[in-house]
Short mmCIF file of C-alpha atoms in Angstrom, two decimals:
data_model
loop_
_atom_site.label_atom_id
_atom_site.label_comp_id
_atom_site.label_asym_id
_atom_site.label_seq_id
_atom_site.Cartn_x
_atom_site.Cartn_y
_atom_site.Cartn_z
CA UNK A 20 49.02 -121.32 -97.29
CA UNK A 21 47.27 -118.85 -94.59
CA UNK A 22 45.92 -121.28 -91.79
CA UNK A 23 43.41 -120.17 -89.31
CA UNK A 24 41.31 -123.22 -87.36
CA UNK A 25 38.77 -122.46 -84.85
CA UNK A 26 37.81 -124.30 -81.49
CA UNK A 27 35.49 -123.59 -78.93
CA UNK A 28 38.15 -121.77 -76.83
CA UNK A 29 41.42 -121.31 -79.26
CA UNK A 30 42.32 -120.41 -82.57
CA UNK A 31 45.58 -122.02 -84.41
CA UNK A 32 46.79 -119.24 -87.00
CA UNK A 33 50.14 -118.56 -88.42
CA UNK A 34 52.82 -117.20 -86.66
CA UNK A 35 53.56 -113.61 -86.70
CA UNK A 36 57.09 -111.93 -85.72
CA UNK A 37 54.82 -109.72 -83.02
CA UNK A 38 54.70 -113.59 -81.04
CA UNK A 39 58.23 -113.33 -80.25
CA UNK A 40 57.74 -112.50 -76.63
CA UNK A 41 54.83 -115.51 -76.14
CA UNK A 42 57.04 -117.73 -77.99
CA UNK A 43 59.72 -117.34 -75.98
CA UNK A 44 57.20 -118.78 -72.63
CA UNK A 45 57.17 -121.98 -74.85
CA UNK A 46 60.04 -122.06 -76.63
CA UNK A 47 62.62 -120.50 -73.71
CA UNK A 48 61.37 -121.97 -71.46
CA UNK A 49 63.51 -124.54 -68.96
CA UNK A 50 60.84 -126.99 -68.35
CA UNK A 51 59.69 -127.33 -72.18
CA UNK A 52 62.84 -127.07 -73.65
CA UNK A 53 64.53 -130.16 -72.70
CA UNK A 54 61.39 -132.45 -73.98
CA UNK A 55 61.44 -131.02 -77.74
CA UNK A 56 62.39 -133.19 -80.81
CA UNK A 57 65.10 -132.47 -82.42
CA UNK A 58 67.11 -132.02 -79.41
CA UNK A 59 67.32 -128.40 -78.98
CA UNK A 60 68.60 -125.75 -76.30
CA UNK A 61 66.22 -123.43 -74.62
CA UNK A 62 66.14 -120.08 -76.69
CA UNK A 63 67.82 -117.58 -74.73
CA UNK A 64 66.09 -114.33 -75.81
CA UNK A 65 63.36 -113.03 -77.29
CA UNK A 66 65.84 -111.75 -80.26
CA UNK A 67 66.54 -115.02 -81.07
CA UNK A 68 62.93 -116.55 -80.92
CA UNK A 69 62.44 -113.17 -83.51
CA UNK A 70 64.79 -114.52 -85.74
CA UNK A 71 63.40 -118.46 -85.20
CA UNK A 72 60.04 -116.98 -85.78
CA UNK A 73 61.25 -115.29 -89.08
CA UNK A 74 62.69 -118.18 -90.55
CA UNK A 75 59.53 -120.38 -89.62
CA UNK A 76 56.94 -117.53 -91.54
CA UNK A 77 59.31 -117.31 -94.53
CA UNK A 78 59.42 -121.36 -94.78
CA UNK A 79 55.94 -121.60 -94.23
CA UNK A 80 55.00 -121.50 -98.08
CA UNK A 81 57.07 -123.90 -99.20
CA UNK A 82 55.88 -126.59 -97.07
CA UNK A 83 53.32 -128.89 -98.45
CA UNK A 84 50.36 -129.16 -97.20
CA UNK A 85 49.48 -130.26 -94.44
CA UNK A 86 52.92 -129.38 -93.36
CA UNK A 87 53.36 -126.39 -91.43
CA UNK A 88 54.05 -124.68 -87.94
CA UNK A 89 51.23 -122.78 -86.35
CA UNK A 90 50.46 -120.46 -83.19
CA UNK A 91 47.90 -121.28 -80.82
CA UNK A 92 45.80 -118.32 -79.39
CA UNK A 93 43.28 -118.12 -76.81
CA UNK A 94 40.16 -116.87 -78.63
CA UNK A 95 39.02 -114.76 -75.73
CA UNK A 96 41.92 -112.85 -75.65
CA UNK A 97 44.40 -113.46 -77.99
CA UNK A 98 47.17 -114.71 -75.82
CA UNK A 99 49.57 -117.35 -77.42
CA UNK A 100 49.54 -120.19 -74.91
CA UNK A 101 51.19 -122.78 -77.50
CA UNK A 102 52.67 -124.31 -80.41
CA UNK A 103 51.93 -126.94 -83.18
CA UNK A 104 53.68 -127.93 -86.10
CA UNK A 105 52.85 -131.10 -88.80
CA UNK A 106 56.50 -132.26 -90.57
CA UNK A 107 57.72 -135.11 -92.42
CA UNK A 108 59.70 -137.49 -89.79
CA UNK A 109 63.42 -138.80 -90.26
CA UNK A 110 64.46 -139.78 -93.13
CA UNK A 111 61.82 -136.81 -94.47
CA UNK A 112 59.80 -139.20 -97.20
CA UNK A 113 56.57 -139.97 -95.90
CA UNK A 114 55.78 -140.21 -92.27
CA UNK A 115 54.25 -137.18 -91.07
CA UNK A 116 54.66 -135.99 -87.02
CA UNK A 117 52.15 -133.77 -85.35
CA UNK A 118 53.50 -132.02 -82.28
CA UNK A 119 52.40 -129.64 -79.96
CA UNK A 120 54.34 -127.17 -77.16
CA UNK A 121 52.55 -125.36 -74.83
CA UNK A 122 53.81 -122.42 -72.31
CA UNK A 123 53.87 -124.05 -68.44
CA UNK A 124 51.60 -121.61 -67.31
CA UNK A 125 49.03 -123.05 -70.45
CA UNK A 126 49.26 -126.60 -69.13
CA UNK A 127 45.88 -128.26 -67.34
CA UNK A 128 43.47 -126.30 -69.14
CA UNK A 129 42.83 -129.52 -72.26
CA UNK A 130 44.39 -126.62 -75.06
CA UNK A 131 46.69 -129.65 -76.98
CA UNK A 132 44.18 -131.96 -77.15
CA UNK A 133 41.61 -129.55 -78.17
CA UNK A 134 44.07 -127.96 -80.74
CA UNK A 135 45.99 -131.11 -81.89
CA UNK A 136 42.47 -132.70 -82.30
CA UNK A 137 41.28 -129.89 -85.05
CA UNK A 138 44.73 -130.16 -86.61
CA UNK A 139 44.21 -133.39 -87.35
CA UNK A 140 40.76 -133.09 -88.26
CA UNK A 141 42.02 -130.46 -90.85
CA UNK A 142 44.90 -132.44 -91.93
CA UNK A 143 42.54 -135.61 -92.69
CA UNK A 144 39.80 -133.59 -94.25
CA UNK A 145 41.20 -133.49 -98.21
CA UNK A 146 41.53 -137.38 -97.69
CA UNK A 147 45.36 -137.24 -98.62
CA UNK A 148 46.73 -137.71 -95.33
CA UNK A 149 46.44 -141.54 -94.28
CA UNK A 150 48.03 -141.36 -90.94
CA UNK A 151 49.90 -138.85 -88.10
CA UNK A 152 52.66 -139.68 -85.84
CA UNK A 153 53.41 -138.22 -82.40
CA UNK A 154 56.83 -138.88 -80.90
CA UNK A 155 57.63 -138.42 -77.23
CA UNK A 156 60.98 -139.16 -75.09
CA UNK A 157 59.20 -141.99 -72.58
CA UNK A 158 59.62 -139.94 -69.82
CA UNK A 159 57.59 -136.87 -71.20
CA UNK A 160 54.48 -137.87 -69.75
CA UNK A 161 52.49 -135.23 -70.51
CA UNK A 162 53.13 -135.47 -74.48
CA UNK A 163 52.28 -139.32 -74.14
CA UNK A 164 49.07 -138.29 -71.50
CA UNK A 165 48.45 -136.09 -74.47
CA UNK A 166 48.97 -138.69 -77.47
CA UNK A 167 46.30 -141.68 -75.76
CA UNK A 168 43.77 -138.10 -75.10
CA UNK A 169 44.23 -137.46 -79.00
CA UNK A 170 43.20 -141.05 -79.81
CA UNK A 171 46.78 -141.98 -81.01
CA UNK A 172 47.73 -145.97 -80.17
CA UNK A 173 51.30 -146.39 -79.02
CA UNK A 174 53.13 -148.58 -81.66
CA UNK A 175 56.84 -149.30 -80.42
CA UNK A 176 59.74 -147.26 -79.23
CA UNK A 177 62.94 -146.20 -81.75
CA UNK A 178 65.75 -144.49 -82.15
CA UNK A 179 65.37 -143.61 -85.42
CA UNK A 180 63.94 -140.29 -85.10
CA UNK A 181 66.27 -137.70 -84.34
CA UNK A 182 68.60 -139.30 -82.33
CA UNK A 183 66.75 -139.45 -79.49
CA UNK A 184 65.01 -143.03 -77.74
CA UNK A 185 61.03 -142.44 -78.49
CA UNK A 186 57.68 -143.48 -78.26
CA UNK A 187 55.98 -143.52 -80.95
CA UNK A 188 52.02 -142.82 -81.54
CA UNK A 189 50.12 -143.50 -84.59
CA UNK A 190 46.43 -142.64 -85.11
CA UNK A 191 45.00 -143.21 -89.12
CA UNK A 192 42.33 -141.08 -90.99
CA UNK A 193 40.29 -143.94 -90.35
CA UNK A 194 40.15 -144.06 -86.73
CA UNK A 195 40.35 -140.37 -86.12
CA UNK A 196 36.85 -139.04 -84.68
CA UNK A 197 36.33 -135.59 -82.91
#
């Protein structure tokens, strides 16, 4: 499924293998690196995010919906200043995790809580989805600033997830409001 969401300021589309270079401000990059979930090391070229990207646009169509990784692109000029991504959580049955990644030089500017906010909006519309999850290590406190923003309540800390000690977020269908 082709995605393509508009805000005021940014549009969330699929990825394209042309974003290698913008991914790699997000993805490659030292001080977003370390927070991600799974536990992953920076990518160390923009070859490899090429190859990342590749796999993500040929997995795309076999997610289902609203499962899915997406690019977020300023709409006045088209540069990618982040990442978001709805998947099934550990052990992959039913809980569904929204995240968001955005490049350093993106942060400040409200773009995760304006994109994460019409993700969800779009991921409760068909009524299917009952609830989203955010996880967050608890010293990533920009992810959790972002979570409360988003109108997620925090509802406990695990290490279930991943292998990693998180907080967790939760918000339902039925408290979600733009």
């Amino acid at each position: 499924m082709t995605l393509k969401l508009e805000t005021d300021r940014l549009l969330i589309r699929d990825w394209d293998e042309d974003d290698a270079d913008a991914a790699l401000e997000i993805f490659g990059s030292a001080d977003v690196a370390p927070w991600l979930s799974p536990a992953i090391d920076k990518v160390p070229d923009a070859a490899t995010m090429r190859l990342i990207l590749q796999s993500w646009i040929e997995a795309q169509p076999n997610f289902v919906v609203p499962a899915g990784r997406w690019a977020i692109t300023r709409r006045d000029d088209g540069e990618v200043v982040g990442a978001l991504l709805i998947r099934l959580l550990p052990p992959y049955e039913e809980d569904l995790e929204i995240g968001w990644q955005l490049r350093p030089s993106a942060w400040g500017f409200g773009y995760a809580t304006e994109a994460s906010q019409a993700l969800m909006a779009w991921a409760f519309s068909d009524g299917e989805v009952d609830e989203l999850f955010a996880v967050a290590r608890p010293a990533n406190k920009r992810a959790i600033a972002t979570a409360r923003r988003i109108g997620m309540e925090w509802v406990g800390e695990t290490d279930k997830y991943y292998d990693l000690n998180l907080q967790v977020y939760r918000i339902r269908a039925s408290e979600f409001s733009t």
